[in-house]
XYZ file of N, CA and C in Angstrom:
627
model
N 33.348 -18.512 27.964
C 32.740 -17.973 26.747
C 33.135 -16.509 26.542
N 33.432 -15.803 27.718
C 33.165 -14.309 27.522
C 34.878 -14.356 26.987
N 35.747 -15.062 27.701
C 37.141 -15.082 27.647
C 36.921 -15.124 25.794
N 36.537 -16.161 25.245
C 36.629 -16.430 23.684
C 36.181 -15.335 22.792
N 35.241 -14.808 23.511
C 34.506 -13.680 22.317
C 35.801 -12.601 22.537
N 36.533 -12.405 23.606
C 37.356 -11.349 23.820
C 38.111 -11.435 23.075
N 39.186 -12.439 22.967
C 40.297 -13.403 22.300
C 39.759 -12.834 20.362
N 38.222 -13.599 20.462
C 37.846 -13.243 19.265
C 38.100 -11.822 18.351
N 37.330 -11.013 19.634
C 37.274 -9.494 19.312
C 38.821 -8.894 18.974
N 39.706 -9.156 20.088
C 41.060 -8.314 19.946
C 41.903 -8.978 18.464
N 41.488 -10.122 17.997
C 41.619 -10.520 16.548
C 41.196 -9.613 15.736
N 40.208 -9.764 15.649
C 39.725 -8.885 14.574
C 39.799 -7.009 14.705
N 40.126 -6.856 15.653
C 40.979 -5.557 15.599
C 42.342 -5.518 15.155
N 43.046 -6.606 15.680
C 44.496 -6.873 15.221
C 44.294 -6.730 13.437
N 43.376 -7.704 12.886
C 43.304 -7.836 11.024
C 42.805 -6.346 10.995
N 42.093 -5.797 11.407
C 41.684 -4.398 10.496
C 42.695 -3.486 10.409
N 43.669 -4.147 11.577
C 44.207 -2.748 11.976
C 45.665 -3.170 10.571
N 46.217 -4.478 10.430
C 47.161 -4.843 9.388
C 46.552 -4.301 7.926
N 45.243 -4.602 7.804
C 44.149 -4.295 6.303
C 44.008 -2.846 6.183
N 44.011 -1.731 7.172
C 44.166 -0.643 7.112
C 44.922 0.499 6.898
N 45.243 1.385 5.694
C 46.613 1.903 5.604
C 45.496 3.713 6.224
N 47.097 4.073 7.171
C 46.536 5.074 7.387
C 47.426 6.015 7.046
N 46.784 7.483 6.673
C 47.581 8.983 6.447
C 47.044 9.897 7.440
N 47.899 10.644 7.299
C 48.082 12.057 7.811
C 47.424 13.230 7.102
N 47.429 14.322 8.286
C 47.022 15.369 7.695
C 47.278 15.345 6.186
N 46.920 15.656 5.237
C 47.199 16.324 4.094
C 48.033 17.307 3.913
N 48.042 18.607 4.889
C 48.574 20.168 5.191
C 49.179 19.431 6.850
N 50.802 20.162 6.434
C 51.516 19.710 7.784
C 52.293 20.186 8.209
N 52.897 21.001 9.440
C 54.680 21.119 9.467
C 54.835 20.175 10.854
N 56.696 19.995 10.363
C 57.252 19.214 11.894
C 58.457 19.379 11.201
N 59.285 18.885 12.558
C 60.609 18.879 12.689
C 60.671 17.484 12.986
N 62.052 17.241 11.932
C 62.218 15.646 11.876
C 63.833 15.446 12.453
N 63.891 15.137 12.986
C 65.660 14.587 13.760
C 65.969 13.224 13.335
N 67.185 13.140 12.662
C 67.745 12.170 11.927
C 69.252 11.546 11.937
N 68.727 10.464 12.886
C 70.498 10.305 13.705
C 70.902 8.689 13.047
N 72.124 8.542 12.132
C 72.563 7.430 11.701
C 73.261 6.423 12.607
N 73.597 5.776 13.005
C 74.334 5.368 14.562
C 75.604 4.763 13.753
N 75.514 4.070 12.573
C 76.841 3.597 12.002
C 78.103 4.747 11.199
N 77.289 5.649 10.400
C 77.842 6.801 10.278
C 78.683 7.884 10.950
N 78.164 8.151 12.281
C 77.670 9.049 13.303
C 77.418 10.438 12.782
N 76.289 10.164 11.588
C 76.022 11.544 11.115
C 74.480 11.799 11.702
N 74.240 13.374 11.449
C 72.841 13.655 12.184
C 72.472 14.753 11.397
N 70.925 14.537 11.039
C 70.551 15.878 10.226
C 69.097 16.140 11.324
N 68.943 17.192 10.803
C 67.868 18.170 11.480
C 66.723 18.959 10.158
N 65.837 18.417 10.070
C 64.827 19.002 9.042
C 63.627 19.722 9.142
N 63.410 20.744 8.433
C 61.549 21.394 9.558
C 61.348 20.865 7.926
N 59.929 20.576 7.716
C 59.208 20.031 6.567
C 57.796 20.449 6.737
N 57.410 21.274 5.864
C 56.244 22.339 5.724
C 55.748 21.498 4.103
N 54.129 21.246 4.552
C 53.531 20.715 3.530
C 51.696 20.959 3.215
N 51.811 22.026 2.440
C 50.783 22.532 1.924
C 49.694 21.949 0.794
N 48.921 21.226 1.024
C 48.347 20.422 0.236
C 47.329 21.145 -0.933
N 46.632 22.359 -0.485
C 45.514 23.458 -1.430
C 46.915 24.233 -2.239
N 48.032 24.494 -1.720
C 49.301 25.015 -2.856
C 49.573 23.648 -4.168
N 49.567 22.490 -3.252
C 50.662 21.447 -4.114
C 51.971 22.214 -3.999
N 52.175 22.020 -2.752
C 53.682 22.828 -2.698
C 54.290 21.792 -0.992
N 55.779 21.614 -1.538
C 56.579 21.412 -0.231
C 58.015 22.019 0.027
N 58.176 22.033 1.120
C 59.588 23.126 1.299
C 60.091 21.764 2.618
N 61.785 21.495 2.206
C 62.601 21.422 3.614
C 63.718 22.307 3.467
N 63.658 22.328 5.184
C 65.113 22.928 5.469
C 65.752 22.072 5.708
N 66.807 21.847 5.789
C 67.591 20.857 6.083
C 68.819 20.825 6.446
N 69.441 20.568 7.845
C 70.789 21.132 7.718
C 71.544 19.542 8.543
N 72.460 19.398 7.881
C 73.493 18.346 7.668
C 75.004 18.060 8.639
N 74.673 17.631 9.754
C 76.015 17.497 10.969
C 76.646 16.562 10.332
N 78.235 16.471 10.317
C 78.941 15.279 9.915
C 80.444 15.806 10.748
N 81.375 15.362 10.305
C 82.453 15.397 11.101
C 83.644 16.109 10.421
N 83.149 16.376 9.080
C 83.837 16.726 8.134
C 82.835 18.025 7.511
N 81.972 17.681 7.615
C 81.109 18.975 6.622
C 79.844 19.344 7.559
N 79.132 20.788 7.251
C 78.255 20.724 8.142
C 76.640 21.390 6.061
N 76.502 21.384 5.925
C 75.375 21.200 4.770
C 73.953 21.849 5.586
N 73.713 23.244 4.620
C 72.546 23.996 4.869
C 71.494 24.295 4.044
N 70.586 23.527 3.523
C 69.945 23.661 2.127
C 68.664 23.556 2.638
N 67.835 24.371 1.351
C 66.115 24.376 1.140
C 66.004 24.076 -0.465
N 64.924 23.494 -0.078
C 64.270 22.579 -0.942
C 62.981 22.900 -1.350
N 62.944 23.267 -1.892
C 61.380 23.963 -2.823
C 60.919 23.151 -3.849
N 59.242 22.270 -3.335
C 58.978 21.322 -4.398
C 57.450 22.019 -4.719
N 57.332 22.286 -6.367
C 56.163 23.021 -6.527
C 55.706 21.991 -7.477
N 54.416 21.099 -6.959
C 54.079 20.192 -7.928
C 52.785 20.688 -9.196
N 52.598 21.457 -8.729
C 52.180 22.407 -10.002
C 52.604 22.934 -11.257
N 53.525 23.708 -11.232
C 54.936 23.957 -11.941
C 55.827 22.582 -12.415
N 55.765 21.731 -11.306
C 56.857 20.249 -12.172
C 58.104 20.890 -11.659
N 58.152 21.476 -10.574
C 59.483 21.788 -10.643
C 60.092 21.879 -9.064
N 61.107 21.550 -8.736
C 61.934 21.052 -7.485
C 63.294 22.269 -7.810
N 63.322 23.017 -6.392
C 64.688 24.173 -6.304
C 65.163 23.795 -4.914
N 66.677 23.618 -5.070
C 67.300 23.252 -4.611
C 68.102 24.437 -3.862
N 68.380 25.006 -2.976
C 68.973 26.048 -2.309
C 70.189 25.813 -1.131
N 71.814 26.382 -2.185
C 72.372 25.953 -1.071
C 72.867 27.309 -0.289
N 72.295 27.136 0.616
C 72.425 28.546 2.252
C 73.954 29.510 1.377
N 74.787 28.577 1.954
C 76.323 28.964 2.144
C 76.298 29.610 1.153
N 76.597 28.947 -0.111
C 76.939 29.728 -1.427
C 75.970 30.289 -2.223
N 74.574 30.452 -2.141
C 73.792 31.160 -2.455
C 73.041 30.310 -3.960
N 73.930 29.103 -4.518
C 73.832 28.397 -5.582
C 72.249 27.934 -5.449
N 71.731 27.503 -6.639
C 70.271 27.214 -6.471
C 70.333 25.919 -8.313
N 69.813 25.176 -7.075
C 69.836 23.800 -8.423
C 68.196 23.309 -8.962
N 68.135 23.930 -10.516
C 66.450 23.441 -10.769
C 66.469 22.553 -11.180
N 65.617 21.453 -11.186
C 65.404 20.046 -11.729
C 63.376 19.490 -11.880
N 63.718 19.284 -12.470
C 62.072 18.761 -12.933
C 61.589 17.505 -12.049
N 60.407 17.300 -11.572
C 59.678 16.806 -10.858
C 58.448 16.262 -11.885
N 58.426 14.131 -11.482
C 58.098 13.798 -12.709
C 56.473 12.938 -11.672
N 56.499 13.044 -10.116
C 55.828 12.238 -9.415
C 54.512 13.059 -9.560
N 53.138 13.195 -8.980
C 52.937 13.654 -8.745
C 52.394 14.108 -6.924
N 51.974 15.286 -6.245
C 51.393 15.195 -5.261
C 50.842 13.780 -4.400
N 51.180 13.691 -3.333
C 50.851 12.074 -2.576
C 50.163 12.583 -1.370
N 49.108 12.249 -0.852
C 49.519 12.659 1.125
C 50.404 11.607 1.469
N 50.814 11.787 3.211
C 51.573 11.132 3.404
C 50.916 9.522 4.488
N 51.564 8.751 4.535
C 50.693 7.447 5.041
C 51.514 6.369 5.038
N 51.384 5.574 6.531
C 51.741 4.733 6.501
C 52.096 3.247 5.062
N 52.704 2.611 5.149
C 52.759 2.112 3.991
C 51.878 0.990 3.765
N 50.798 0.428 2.641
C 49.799 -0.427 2.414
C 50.238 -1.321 3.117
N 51.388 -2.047 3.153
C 51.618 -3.489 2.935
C 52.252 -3.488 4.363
N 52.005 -1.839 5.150
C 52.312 -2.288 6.906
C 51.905 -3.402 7.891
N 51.750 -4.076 8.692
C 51.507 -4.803 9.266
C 52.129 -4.658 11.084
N 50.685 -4.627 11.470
C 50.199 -3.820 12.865
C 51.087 -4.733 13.725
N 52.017 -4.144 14.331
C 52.909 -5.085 15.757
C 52.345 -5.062 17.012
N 51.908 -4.216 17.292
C 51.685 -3.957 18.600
C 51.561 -2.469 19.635
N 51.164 -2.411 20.417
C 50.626 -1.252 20.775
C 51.203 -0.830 22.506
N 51.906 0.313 22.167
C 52.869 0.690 23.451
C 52.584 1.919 23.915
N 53.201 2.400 25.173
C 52.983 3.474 25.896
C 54.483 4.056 26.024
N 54.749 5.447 25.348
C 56.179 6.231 25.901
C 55.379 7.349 26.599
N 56.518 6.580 27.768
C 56.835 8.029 29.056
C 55.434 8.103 30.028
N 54.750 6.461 29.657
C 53.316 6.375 30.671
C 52.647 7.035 30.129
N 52.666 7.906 29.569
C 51.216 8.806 28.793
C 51.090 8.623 27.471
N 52.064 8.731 26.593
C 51.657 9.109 25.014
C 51.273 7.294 24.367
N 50.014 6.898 24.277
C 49.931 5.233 23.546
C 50.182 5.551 21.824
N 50.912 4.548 21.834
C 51.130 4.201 20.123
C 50.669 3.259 19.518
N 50.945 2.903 18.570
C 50.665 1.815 17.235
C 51.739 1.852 17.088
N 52.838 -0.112 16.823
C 53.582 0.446 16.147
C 53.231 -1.136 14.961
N 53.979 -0.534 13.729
C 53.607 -1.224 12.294
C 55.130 -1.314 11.998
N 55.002 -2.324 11.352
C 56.184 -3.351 10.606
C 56.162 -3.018 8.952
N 57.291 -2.451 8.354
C 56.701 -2.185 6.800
C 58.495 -2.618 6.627
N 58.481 -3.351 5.181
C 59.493 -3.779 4.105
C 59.423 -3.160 3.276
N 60.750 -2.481 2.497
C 61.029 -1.838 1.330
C 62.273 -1.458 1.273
N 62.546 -2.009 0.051
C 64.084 -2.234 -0.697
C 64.908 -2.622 0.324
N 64.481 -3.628 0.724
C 65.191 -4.734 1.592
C 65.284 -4.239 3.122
N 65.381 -3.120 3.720
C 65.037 -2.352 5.180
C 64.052 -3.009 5.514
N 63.795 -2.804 7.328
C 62.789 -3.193 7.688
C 62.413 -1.681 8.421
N 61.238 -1.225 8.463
C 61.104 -0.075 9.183
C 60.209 -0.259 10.286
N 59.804 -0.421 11.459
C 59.353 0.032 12.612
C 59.040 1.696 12.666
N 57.418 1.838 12.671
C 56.786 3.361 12.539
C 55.911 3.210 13.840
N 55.641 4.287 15.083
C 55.508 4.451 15.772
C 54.799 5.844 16.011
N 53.078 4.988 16.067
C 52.462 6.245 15.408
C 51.186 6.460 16.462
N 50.884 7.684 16.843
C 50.254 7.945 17.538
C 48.536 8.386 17.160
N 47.298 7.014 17.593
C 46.181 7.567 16.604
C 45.620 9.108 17.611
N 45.721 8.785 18.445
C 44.780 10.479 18.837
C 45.155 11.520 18.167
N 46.301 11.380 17.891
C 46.877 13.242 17.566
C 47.062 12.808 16.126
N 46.821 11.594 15.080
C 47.049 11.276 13.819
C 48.580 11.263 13.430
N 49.548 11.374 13.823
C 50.679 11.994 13.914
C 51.473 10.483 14.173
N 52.866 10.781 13.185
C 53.825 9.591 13.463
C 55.079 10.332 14.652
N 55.259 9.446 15.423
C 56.565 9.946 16.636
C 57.613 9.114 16.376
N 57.809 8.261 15.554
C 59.563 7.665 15.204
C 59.086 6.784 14.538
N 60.408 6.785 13.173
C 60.404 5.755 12.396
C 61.896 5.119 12.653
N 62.073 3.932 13.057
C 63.612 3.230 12.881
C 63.885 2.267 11.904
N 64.824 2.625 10.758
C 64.750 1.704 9.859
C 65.855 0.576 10.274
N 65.723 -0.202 9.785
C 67.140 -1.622 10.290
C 67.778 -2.543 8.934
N 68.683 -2.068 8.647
C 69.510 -2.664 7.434
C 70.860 -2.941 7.898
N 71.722 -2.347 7.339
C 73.329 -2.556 6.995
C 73.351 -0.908 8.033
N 72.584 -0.663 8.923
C 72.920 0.651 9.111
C 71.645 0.502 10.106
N 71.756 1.316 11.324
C 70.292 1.869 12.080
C 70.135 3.335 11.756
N 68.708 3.980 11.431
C 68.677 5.130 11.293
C 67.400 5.515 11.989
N 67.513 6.376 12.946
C 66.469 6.703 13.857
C 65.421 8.078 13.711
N 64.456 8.249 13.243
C 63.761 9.547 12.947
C 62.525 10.074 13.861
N 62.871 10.626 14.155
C 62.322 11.519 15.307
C 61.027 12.877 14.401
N 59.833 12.443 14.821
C 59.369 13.884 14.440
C 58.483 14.703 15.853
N 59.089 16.089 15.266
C 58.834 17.116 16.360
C 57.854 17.992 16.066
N 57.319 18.243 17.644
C 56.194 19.628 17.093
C 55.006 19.627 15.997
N 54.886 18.872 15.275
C 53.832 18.308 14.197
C 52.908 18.713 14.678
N 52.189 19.845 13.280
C 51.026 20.640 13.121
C 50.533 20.570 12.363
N 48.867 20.189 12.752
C 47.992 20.012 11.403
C 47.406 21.237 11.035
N 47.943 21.693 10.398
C 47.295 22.966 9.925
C 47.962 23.026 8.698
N 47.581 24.049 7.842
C 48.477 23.761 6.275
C 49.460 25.298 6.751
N 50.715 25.137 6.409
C 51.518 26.544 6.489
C 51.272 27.021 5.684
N 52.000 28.693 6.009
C 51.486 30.058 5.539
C 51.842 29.507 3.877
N 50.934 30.682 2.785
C 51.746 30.386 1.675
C 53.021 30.862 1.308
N 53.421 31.892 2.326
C 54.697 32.965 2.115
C 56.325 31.896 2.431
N 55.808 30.733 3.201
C 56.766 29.699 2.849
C 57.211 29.373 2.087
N 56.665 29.106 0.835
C 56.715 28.532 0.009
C 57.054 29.326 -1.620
N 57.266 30.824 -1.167
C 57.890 31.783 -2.318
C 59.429 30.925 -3.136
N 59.398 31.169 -4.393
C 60.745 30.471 -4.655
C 61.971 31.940 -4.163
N 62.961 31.294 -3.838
C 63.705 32.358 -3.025
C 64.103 33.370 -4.642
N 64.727 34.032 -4.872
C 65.147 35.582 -5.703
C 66.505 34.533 -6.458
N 66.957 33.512 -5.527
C 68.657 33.159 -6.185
C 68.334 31.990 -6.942
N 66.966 31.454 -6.869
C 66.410 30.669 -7.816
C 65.807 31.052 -9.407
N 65.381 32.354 -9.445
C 64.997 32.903 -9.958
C 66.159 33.790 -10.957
N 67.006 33.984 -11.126
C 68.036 34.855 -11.808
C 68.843 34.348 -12.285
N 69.451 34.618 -13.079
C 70.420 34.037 -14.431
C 71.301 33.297 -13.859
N 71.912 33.302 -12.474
C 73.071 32.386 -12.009
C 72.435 31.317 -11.184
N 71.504 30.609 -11.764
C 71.111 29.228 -10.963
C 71.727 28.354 -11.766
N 72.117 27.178 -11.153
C 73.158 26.363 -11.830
C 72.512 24.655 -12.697
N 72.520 24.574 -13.039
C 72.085 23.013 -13.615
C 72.509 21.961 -12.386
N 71.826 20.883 -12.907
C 72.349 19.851 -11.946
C 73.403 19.222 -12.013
N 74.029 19.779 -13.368
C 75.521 18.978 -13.591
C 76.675 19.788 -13.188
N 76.511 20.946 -12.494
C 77.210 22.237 -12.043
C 77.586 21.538 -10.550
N 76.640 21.580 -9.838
C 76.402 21.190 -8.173
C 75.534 19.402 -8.640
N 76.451 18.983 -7.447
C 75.873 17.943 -7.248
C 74.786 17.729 -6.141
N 73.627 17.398 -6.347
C 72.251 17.054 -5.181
C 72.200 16.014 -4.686
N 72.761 14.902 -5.402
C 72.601 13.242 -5.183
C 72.274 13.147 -3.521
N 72.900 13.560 -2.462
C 72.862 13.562 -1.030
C 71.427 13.884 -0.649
N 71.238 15.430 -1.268
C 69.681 15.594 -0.665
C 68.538 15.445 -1.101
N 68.507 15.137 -2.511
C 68.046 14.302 -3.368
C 67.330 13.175 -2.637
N 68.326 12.212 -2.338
C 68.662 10.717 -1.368
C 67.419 11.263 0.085
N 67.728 12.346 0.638
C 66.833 12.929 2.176
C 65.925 12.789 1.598
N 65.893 13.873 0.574
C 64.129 14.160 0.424
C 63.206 12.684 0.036
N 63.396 12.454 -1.128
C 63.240 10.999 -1.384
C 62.674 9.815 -0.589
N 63.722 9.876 0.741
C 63.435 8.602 1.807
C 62.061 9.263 2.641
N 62.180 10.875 3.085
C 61.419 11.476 3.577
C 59.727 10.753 2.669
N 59.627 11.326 1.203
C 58.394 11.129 0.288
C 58.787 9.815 0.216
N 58.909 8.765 0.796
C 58.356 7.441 0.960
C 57.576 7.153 1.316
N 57.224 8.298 2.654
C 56.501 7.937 3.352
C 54.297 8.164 2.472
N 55.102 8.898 1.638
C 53.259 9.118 0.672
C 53.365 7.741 -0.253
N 54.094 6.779 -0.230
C 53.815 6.008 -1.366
C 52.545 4.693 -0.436
């Protein structure tokens, strides 16, 4: 009997836990590591997210074999407006922002896999989520609220690593639009092309839908 009620019980933790969508801090920074294995490209991102601003900033810098890509990303959802900053050439791309503010959270339609231990100490959750045909595996840690890897699996493996993740909201001085955004030589979007980080940021704010 006691065996059945157990059987019973770890069921119905299993359904709450599939019926349950969970988020994150609201106010956040981390460092996200982003390694393609079919590509062999690798990016490196810190992502600062201020929820009492409605403001987000990445850095983002871009390893490839051919190019190396150093840009910030200034999203002020207040304003409606997304600045694009490229390091090297000082160019700055404005474009309008049509979403609004999300927190960020596992996805509704996740569905709870199973529950593991990295490195003997840190226990996870990990959840099964579909979208636009990928399958993603998220690997999320409830004590600290915090996700520790997402691996998506398509036509491609892409492995995301997040680092250092702090719940606290960052400073607002982050989030200044830089001076080369601001002055007569910022370029349209048909000047410089974004489509690439556009594509980052994007997969990144999936994660609020």
């Amino acid at each position: 009997m006691k065996v059945l009620l157990l059987a019973v019980f770890l069921g119905l933790i299993c359904s709450a836990f599939a019926q349950m969508q969970h988020c994150f801090d609201k106010s956040f920074s981390t460092g996200i590591r982003r390694v393609e294995t079919k590509n062999n490209f690798l990016d490196e991102t810190m992502m600062f997210v201020n929820a009492d601003l409605q403001q987000m900033r990445f850095d983002i810098r871009q390893y490839t074999s051919d190019n190396n890509t150093n840009v910030s990303v200034y999203m002020d959802y207040k304003a409606k407006k997304k600045y694009v900053l490229f390091i090297q050439s000082g160019l700055c791309v404005v474009e309008p922002i049509s979403m609004n503010f999300q927190p960020f959270c596992i996805a509704k339609n996740a569905v709870y896999f199973g529950l593991d231990v990295i490195g003997g100490v840190l226990g996870v959750y990990i959840y099964k989520e579909r979208s636009l045909g990928f399958e993603r595996r998220i690997f999320y840690a409830p004590d600290s609220n915090v996700p520790v890897s997402v691996v998506t699996i398509g036509n491609n493996v892409i492995i995301e690593d997040f680092i250092n993740w702090i719940n606290q909201p960052p400073s607002a001085s982050l989030f200044t639009i830089p001076p080369e955004c601001k002055n007569k030589k910022k370029k349209s979007r048909d000047v410089v092309d974004t489509k690439s980080i556009n594509e980052k940021v994007n997969n990144i704010l999936r994660r609020s839908l």
